[in-house]
Coordinates of C-alpha atoms in Angstrom, one line a residue:
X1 CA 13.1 6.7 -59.4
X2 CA 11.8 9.6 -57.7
X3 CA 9.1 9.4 -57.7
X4 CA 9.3 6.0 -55.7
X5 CA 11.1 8.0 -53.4
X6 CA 8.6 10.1 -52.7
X7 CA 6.2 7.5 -51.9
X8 CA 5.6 7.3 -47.8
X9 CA 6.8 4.2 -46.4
X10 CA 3.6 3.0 -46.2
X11 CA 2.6 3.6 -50.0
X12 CA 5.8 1.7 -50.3
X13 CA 5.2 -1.1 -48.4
X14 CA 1.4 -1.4 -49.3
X15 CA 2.7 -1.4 -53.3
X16 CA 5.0 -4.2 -52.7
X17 CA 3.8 -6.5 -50.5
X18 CA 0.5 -5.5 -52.4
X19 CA 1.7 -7.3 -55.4
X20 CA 3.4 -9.9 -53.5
X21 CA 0.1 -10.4 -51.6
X22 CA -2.1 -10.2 -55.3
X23 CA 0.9 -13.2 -56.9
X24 CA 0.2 -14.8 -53.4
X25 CA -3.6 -14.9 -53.4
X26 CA -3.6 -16.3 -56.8
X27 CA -1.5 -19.0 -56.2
X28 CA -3.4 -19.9 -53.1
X29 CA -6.7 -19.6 -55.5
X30 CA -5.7 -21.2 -58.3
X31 CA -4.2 -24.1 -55.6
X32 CA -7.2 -24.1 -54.1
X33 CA -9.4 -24.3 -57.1
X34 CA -7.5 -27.1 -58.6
X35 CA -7.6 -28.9 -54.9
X36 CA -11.2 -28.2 -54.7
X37 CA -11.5 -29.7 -58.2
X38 CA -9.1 -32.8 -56.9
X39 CA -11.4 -33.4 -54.0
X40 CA -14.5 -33.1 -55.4
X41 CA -13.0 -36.2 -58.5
X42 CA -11.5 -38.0 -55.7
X43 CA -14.6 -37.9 -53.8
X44 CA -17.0 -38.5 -56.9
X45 CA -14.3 -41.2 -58.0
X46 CA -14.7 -42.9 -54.3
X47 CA -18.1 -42.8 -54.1
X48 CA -19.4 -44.1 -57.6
X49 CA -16.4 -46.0 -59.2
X50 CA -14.1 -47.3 -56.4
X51 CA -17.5 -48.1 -54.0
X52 CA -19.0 -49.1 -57.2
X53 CA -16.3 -51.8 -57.9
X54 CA -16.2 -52.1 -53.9
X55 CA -20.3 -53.2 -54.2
X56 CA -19.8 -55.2 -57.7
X57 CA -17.4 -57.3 -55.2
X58 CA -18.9 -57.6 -52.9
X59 CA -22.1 -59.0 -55.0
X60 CA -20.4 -61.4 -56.5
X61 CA -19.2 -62.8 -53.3
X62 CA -22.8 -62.5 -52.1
X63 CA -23.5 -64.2 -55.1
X64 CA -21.1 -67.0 -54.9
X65 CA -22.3 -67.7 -51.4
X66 CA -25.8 -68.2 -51.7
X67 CA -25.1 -70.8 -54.7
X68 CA -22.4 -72.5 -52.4
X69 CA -25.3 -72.1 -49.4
X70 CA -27.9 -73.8 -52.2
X71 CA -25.7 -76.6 -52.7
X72 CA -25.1 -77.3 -49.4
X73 CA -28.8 -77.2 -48.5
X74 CA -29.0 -80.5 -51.6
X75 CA -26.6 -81.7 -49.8
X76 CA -27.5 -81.8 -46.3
X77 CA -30.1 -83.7 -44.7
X78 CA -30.7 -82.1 -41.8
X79 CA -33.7 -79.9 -41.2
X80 CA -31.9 -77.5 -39.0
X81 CA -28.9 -76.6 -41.2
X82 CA -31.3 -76.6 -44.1
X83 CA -33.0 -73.6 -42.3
X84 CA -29.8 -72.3 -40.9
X85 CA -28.6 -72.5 -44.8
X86 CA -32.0 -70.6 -45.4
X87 CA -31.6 -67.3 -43.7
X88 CA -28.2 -67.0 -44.7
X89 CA -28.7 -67.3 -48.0
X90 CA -32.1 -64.5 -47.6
X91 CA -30.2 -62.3 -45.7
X92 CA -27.2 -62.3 -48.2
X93 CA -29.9 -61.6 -51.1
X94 CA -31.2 -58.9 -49.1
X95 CA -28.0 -57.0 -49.3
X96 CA -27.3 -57.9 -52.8
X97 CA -30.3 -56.2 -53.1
X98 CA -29.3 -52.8 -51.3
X99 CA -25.8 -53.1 -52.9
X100 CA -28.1 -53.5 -56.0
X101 CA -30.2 -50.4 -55.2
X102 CA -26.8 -48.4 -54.5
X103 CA -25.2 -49.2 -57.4
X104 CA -28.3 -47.8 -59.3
X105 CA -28.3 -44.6 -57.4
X106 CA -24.6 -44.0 -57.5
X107 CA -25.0 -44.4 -61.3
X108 CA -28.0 -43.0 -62.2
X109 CA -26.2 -40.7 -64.5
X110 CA -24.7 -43.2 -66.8
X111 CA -26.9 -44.8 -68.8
X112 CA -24.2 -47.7 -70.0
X113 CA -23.5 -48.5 -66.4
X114 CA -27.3 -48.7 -65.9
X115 CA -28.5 -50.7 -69.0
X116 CA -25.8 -53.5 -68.0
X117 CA -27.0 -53.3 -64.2
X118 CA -31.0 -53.9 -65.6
X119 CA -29.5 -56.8 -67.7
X120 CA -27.6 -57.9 -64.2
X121 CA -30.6 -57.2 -62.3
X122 CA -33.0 -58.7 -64.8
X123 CA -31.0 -62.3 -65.0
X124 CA -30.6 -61.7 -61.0
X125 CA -34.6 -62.0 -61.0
X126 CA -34.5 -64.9 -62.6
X127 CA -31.6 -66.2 -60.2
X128 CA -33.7 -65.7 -57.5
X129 CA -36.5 -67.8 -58.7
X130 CA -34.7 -70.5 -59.5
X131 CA -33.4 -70.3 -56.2
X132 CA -36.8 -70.2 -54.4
X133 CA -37.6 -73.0 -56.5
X134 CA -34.9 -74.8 -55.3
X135 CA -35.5 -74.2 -51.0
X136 CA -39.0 -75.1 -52.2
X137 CA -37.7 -78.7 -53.5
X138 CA -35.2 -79.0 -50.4
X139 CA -38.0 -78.1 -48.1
X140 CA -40.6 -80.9 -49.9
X141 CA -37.3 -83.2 -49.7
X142 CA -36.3 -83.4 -53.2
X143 CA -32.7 -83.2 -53.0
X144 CA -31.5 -84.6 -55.8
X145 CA -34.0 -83.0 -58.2
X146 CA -33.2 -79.1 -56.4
X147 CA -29.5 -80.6 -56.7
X148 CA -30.0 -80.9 -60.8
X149 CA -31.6 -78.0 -60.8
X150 CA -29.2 -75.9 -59.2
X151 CA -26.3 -77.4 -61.5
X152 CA -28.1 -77.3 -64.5
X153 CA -29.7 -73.4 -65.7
X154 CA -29.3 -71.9 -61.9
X155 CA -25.4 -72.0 -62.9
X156 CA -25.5 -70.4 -66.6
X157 CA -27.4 -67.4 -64.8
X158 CA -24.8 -67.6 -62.1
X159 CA -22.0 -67.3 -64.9
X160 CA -23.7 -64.5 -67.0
X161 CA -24.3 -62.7 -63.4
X162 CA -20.6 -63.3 -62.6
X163 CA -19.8 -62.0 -66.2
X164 CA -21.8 -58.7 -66.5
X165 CA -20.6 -57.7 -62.4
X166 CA -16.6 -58.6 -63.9
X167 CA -17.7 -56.2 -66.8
X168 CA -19.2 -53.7 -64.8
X169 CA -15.6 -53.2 -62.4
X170 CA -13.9 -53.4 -65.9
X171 CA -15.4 -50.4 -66.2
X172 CA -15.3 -48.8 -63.3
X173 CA -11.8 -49.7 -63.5
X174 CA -11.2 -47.6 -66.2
X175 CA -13.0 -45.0 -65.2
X176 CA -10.8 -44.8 -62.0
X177 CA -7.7 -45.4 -63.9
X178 CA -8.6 -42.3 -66.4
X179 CA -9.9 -39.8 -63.4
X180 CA -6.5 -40.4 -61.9
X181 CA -4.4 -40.0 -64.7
X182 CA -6.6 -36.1 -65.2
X183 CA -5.9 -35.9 -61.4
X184 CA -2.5 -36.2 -62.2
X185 CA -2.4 -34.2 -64.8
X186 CA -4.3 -31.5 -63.0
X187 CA -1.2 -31.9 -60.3
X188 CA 1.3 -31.2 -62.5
X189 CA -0.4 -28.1 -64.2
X190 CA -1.2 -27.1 -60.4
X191 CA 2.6 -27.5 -59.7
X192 CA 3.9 -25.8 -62.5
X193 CA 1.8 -23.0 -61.8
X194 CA 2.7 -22.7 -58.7
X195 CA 6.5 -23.2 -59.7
X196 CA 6.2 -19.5 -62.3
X197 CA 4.1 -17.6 -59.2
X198 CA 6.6 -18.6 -56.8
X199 CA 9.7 -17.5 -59.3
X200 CA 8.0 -14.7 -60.3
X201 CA 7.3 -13.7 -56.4
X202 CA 11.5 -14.7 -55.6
X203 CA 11.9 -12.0 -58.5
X204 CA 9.6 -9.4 -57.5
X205 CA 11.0 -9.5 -53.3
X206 CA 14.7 -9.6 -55.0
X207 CA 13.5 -6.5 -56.7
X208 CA 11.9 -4.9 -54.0
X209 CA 14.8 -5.8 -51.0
X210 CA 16.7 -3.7 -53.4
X211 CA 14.7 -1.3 -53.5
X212 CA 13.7 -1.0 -49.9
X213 CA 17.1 -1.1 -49.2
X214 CA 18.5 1.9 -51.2
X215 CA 15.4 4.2 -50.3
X216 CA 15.2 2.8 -46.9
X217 CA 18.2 0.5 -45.3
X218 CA 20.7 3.0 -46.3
X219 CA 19.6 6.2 -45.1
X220 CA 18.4 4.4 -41.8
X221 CA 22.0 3.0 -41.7
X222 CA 23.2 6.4 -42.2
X223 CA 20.9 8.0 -39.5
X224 CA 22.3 5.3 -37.1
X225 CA 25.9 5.8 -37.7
X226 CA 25.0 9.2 -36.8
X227 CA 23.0 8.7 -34.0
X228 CA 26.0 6.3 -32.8
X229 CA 27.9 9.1 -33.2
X230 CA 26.0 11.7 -31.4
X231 CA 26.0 8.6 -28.6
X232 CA 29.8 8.7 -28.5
X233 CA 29.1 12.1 -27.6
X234 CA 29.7 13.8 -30.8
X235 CA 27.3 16.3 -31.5
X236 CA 29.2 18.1 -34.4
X237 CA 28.0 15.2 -37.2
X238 CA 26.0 16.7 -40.1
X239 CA 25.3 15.8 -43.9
X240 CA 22.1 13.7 -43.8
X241 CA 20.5 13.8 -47.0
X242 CA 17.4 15.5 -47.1
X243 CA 15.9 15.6 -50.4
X244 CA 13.1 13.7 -50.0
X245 CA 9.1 13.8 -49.4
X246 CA 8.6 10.3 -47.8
X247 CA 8.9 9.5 -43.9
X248 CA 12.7 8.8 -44.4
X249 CA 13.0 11.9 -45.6
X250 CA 11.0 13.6 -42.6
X251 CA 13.1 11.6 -40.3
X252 CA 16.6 12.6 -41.7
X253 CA 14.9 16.1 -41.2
X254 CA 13.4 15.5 -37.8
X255 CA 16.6 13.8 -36.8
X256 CA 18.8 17.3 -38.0
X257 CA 16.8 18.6 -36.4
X258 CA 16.9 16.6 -33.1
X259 CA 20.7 17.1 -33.3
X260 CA 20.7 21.3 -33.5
X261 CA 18.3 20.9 -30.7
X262 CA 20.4 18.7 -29.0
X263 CA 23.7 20.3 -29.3
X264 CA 21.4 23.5 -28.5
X265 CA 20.6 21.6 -25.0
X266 CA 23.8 20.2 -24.5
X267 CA 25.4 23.5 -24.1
X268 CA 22.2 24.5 -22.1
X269 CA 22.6 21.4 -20.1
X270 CA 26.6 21.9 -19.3
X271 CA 25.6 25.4 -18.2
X272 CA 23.2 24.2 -15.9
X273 CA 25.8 21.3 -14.4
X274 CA 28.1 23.8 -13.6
X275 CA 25.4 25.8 -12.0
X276 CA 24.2 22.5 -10.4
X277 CA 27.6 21.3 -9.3
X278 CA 28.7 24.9 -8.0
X279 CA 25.4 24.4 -6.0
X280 CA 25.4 20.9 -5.1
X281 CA 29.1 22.0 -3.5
X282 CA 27.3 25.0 -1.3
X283 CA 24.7 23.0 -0.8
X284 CA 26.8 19.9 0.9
X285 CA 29.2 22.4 2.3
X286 CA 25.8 24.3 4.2
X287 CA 24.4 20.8 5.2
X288 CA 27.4 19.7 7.0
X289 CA 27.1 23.3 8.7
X290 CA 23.5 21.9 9.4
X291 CA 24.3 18.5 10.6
X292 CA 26.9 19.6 13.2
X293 CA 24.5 22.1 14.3
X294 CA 21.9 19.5 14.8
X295 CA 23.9 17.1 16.5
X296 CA 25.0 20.5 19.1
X297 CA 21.0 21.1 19.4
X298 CA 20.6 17.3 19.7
X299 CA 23.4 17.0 22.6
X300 CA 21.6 20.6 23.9
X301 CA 18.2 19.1 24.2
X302 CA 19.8 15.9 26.0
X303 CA 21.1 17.9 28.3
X304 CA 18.0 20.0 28.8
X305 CA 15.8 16.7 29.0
X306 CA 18.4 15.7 31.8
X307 CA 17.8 19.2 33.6
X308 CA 14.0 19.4 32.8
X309 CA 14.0 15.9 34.6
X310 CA 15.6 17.5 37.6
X311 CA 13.5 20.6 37.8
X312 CA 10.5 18.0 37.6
X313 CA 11.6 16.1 40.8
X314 CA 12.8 19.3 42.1
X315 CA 9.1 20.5 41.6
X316 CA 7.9 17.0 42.5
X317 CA 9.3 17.4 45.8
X318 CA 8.0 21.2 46.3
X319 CA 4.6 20.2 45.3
X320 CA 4.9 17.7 48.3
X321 CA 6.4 20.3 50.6
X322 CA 3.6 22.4 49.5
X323 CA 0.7 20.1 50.0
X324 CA 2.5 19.2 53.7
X325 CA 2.8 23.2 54.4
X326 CA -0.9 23.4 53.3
X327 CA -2.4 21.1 55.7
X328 CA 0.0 22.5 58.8
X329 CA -1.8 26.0 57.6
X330 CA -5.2 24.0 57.6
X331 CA -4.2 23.0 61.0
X332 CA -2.6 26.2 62.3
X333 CA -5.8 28.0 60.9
X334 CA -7.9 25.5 63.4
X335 CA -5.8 26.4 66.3
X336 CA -5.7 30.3 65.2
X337 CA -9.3 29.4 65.5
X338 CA -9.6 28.3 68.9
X339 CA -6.9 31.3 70.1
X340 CA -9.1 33.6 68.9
X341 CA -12.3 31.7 70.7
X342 CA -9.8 31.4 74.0
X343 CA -9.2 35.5 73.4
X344 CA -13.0 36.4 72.9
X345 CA -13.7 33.9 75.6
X346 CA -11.2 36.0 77.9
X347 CA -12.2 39.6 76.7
X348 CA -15.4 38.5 77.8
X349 CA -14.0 37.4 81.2
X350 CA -11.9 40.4 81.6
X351 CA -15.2 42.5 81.0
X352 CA -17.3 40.6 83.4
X353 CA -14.0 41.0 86.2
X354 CA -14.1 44.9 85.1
X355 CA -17.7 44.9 85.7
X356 CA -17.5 43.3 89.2
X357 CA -14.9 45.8 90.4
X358 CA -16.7 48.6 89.2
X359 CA -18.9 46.8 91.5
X360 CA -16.9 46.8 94.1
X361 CA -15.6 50.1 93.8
X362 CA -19.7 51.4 94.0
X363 CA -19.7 49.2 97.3
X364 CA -16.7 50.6 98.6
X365 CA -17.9 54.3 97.8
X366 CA -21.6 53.3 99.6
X367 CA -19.0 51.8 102.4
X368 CA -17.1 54.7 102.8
X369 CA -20.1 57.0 102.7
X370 CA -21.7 54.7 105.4
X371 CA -18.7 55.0 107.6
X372 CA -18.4 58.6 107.8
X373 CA -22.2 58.4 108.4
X374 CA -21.2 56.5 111.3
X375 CA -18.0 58.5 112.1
X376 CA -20.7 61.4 112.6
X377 CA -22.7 59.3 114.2
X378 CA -20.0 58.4 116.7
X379 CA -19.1 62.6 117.1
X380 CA -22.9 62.7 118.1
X381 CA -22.3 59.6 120.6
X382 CA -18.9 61.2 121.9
X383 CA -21.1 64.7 122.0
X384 CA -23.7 62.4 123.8
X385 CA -21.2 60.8 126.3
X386 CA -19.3 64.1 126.7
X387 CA -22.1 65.8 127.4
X388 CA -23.6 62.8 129.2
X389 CA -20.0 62.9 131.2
X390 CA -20.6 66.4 131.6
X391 CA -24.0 66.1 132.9
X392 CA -23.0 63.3 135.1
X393 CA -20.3 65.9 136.9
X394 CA -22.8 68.3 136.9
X395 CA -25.3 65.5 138.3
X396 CA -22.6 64.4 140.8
X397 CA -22.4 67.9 142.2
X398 CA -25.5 68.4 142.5
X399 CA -25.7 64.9 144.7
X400 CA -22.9 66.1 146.5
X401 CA -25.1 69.1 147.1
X402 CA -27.7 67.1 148.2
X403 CA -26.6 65.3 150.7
X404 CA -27.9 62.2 151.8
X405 CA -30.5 62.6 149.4
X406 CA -28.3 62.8 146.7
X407 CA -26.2 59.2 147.3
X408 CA -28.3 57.7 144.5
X409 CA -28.2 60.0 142.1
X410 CA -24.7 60.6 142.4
X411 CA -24.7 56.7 142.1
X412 CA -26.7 57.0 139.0
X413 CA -24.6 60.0 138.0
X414 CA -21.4 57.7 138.2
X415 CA -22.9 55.1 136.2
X416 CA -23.5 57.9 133.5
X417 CA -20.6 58.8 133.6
X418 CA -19.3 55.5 133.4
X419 CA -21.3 55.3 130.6
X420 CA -19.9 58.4 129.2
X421 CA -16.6 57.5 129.5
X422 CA -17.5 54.0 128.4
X423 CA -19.7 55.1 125.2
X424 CA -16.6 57.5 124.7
X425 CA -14.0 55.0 124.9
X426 CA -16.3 53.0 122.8
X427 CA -16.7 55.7 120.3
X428 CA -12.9 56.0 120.5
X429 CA -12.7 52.2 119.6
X430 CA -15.2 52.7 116.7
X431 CA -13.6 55.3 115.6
X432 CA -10.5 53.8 115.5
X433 CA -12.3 51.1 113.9
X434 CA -14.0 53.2 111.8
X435 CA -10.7 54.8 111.2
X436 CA -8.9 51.4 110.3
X437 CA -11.8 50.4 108.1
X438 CA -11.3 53.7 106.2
X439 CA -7.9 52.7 105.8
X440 CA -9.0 49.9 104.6
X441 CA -11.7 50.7 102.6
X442 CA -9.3 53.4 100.9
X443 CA -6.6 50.8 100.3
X444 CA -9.5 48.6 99.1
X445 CA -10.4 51.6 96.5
X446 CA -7.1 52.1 95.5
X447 CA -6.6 48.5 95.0
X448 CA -10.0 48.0 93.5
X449 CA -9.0 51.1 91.2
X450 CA -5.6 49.5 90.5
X451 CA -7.5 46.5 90.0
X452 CA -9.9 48.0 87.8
X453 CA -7.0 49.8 85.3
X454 CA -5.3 46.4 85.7
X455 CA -8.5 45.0 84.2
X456 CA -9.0 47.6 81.6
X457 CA -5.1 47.5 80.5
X458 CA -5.5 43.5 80.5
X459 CA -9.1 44.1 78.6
X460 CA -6.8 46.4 76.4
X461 CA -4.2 44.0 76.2
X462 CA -7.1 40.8 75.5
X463 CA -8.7 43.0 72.9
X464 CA -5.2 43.9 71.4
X465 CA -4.1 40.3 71.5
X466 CA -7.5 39.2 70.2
X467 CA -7.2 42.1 66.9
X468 CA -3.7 40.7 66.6
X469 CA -4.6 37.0 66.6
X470 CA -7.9 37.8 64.6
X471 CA -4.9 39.5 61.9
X472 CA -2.5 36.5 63.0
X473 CA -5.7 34.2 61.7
X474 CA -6.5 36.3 58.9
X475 CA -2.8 36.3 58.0
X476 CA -2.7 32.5 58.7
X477 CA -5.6 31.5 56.4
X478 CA -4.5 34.0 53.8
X479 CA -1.3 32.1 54.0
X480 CA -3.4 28.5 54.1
X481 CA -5.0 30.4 51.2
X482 CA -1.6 31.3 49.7
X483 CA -0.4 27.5 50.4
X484 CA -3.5 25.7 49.2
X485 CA -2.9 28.2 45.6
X486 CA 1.0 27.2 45.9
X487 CA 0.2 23.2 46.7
X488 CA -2.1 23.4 43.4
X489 CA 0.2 25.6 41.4
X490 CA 3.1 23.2 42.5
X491 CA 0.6 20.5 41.0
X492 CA -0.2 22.2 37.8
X493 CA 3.5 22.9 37.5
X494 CA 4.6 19.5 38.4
X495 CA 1.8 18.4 35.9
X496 CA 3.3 21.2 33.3
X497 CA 6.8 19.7 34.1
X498 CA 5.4 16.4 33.0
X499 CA 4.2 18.1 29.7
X500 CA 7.3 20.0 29.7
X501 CA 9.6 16.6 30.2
X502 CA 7.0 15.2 27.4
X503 CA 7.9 18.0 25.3
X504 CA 11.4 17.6 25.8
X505 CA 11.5 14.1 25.2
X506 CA 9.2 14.7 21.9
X507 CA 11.5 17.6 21.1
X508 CA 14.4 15.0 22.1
X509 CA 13.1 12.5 19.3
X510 CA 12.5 15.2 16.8
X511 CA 15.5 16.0 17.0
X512 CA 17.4 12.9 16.8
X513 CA 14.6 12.7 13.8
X514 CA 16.5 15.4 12.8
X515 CA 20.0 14.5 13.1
X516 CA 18.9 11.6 11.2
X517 CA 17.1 13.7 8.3
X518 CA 20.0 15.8 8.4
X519 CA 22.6 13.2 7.8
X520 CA 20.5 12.1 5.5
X521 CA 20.2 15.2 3.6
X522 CA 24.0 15.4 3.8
X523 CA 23.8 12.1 2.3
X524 CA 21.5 13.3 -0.1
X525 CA 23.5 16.2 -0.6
X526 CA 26.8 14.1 -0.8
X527 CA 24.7 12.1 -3.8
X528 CA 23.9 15.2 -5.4
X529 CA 27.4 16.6 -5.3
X530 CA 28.6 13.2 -7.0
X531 CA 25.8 13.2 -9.3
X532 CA 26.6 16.8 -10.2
X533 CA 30.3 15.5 -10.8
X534 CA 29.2 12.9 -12.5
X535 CA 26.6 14.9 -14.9
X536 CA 29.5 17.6 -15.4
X537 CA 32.0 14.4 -16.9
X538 CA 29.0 13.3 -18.9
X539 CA 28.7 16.5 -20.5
X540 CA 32.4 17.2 -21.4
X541 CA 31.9 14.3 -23.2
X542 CA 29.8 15.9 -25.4
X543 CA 30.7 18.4 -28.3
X544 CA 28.4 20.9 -29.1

């Protein structure tokens, strides 16, 4: 018996439904042969002895017609159904003829069958001339003598042709009769064949059930109620046999082993739940931390949006301030513009007015110089008219010493001294004059020289104005400068608060992406902690 336990499964299997399959095919061949051998007598039976009988029938029918058609054509007197009775009656010879040429090939082997079909066919001949005779007398309108004729010998051939076809299905007859009783007989051999195959096959699966269920049922039923053990959780089950070479054996092995291993990675496995729980508890205990802190960030950067949107109208509103302060330093730098033109345009004045009093300050000098030319012109005159005076006394006296002579002279000597007191009086009115105009002139120089420090302080004061409105411009368009930088730098912060709002709002739906991955996470976290729980009450329910 061993050594049927050794046998792999498939040795097993192949050796018993081997012979099963071998009982099997020989049942199926030997059915099949005697089936075979059934149809080939039940087709060799049909075609030669039942067609046979079938064609011997259907001859004598053929048979009996024409000689009914041939008495009927005596009979009749009309032409037409004289012909009519004609080709019927050659038409139905013509198939007795085929029938008759069948019959021959059908039976060529059986020389009985043929000898009586030559005698059938020979008196048939001589049927058939008598009946040609007969058309041949209807046709020439001798009835009555193709009437004798076809009473007379036609119906002895008729009867000896009706006797050998009878004799002939006799025999086919009983050639059908005995192929159907060796068909029969051939069935029940068939059957009872089939009946000791099949009992022996019962006997042979009976045997090998048994057998396949002590070296296979069993121990697989044994490995199952161990393995429904170890499914209860109980890991502890041993005593598998194992003394065996064939795949049950391997399995009982493979399965003891399975189960060491098992047990081995149950233990493993509890280890690691209690690691994984212990985690899964840190871990959901840190992601709550997380979620709480994401929901402060998330409430953080909500506020910050809020403010970031403040500081972006706040900017929006200093980047139009700027561009407004801009073009009023635009426009201040135009008027700065035209101050310092006015200025230049002043200096200039101011050195064409300092100019013209050092003009009128040379004038002055050349009048001054040409008024004490004529105050010593007028000393001379007054020297003239004194001494003119003087000579006009002397002149006078000397008249006076002359007498009558000297009326005229003393005449013209008073005139001179008219003269002389009149060009001295006159001097004395220049000079006064003169005097005045000195005055004058000296007032004029002092005022022309307060006029012309006047200029130069206000040429001072131009040029200072102008170097402090050129540096008020300078300053001015620096500041334009400084506004036109601000106005842009308000626009690229205004367009870096947009970014920044953009940010914030990005940063805003991160983290509410966040929040939601976090709670999610908890969730997972939450899951994991249960699962952990859940994978630690699975395990206790192992014993390893």
């Amino acid at each position: 018996m061993n050594w049927f336990l050794n046998l792999t499964i498939r040795t097993k299997l192949l050796l018993c439904f081997g012979v099963l399959i071998l009982l099997l095919g020989a049942a199926i061949t030997t059915a099949y042969t005697n089936l075979k051998a059934l149809q080939e007598a039940q087709k060799k039976l049909f075609e030669k002895d039942f067609l046979g009988t079938i064609f011997l029938y259907e001859l004598r029918s053929d048979l009996s017609a024409q000689r009914f058609q041939g008495l009927e054509m005596t009979l009749s007197s009309r032409q037409i159904e004289q012909e009519t009775l004609e080709r019927d009656i050659r038409g139905r010879a013509q198939r007795v003829d085929e029938t008759l040429a069948l019959l021959f090939t059908q039976n060529r082997d059986d020389l009985k069958f043929i000898s009586e079909l030559q005698d059938l066919k020979t008196t048939l001949s001589e049927f058939r001339q008598t009946r040609e005779t007969v058309i041949s007398l209807v046709a020439a309108g001798k009835l009555e003598e193709a009437r004798q004729l076809t009473i007379g010998g036609q119906k002895s051939r008729f009867d000896k042709i009706q006797t050998i076809a009878l004799e002939l299905e006799k025999d086919s007859k009983d050639r059908i009769n005995t192929a159907m009783a060796r068909s029969d007989q051939r069935i029940q051999d068939t059957n009872r064949l089939l009946l000791i195959i099949g009992v022996i096959e019962i006997g042979l699966a009976l045997i090998m059930i048994i057998l396949l269920n002590q070296t296979m049922a069993i121990p697989l039923r044994q490995i199952s109620v161990l393995a429904e053990q170890i499914a209860q959780g109980d890991l502890t089950a041993t005593g598998l046999p194992a003394n065996r070479a064939d795949e049950v054996g391997i399995l009982t092995k493979t399965f003891q082993t399975m189960t060491d291993r098992l047990r081995q990675l149950t233990l493993e496995l509890q280890e690691g739940i209690n690691v994984l729980a212990t985690s899964a508890s840190e871990i959901l205990a840190t992601t709550t931390q997380i979620s709480v802190g994401a929901a402060e960030t998330a409430t953080a950067v909500t506020e910050t949006t809020t403010t970031v949107e403040e500081v972006k109208q706040t900017a929006l509103v200093t980047a139009q301030k700027a561009k407004l302060v801009s073009d009023n330093a635009q426009k201040t730098i135009q008027v700065s513009q035209n101050g310092k033109k006015s200025i230049e345009q002043s200096l200039e004045g101011m050195h064409r007015i300092q100019n013209q009093m050092e003009a009128i300050v040379t004038s002055i000098v050349r009048l001054s110089e040409q008024n004490q030319a004529i105050s010593e012109i007028i000393v001379s005159v007054n020297d003239l008219a004194e001494q003119s005076n003087l000579l006009a006394v002397n002149a006078a006296i000397e008249a006076a010493k002359a007498g009558e002579y000297g009326k005229g002279f003393t005449v013209v000597a008073q005139e001179i001294k008219t003269l002389a007191e009149q060009s001295k009086q006159a001097t004395t009115q220049v000079r006064t004059i003169l005097a005045d105009i000195q005055k004058a002139m000296n007032a004029a120089t002092l005022a022309t020289e307060q006029g012309s420090k006047a200029v130069e302080a206000g040429v001072k004061q131009s040029v200072t104005a102008g170097e402090s409105i050129r540096m008020l411009a300078e300053s001015i368009s620096e500041a334009a400068q400084s506004a036109t930088q601000i106005a842009a730098s308000s626009q690229q912060q205004l367009v870096g608060m947009d970014q920044v709002v953009q940010a914030m709002d990005n940063i805003k739906q991160v983290t509410t992406q966040n929040v939601a991955g976090t709670k999610q996470t908890e969730l997972a976290a939450n899951n994991l902690y249960e699962l952990g729980q859940s994978l630690k009450r699975l395990a206790d329910r192992y014993q390893a």
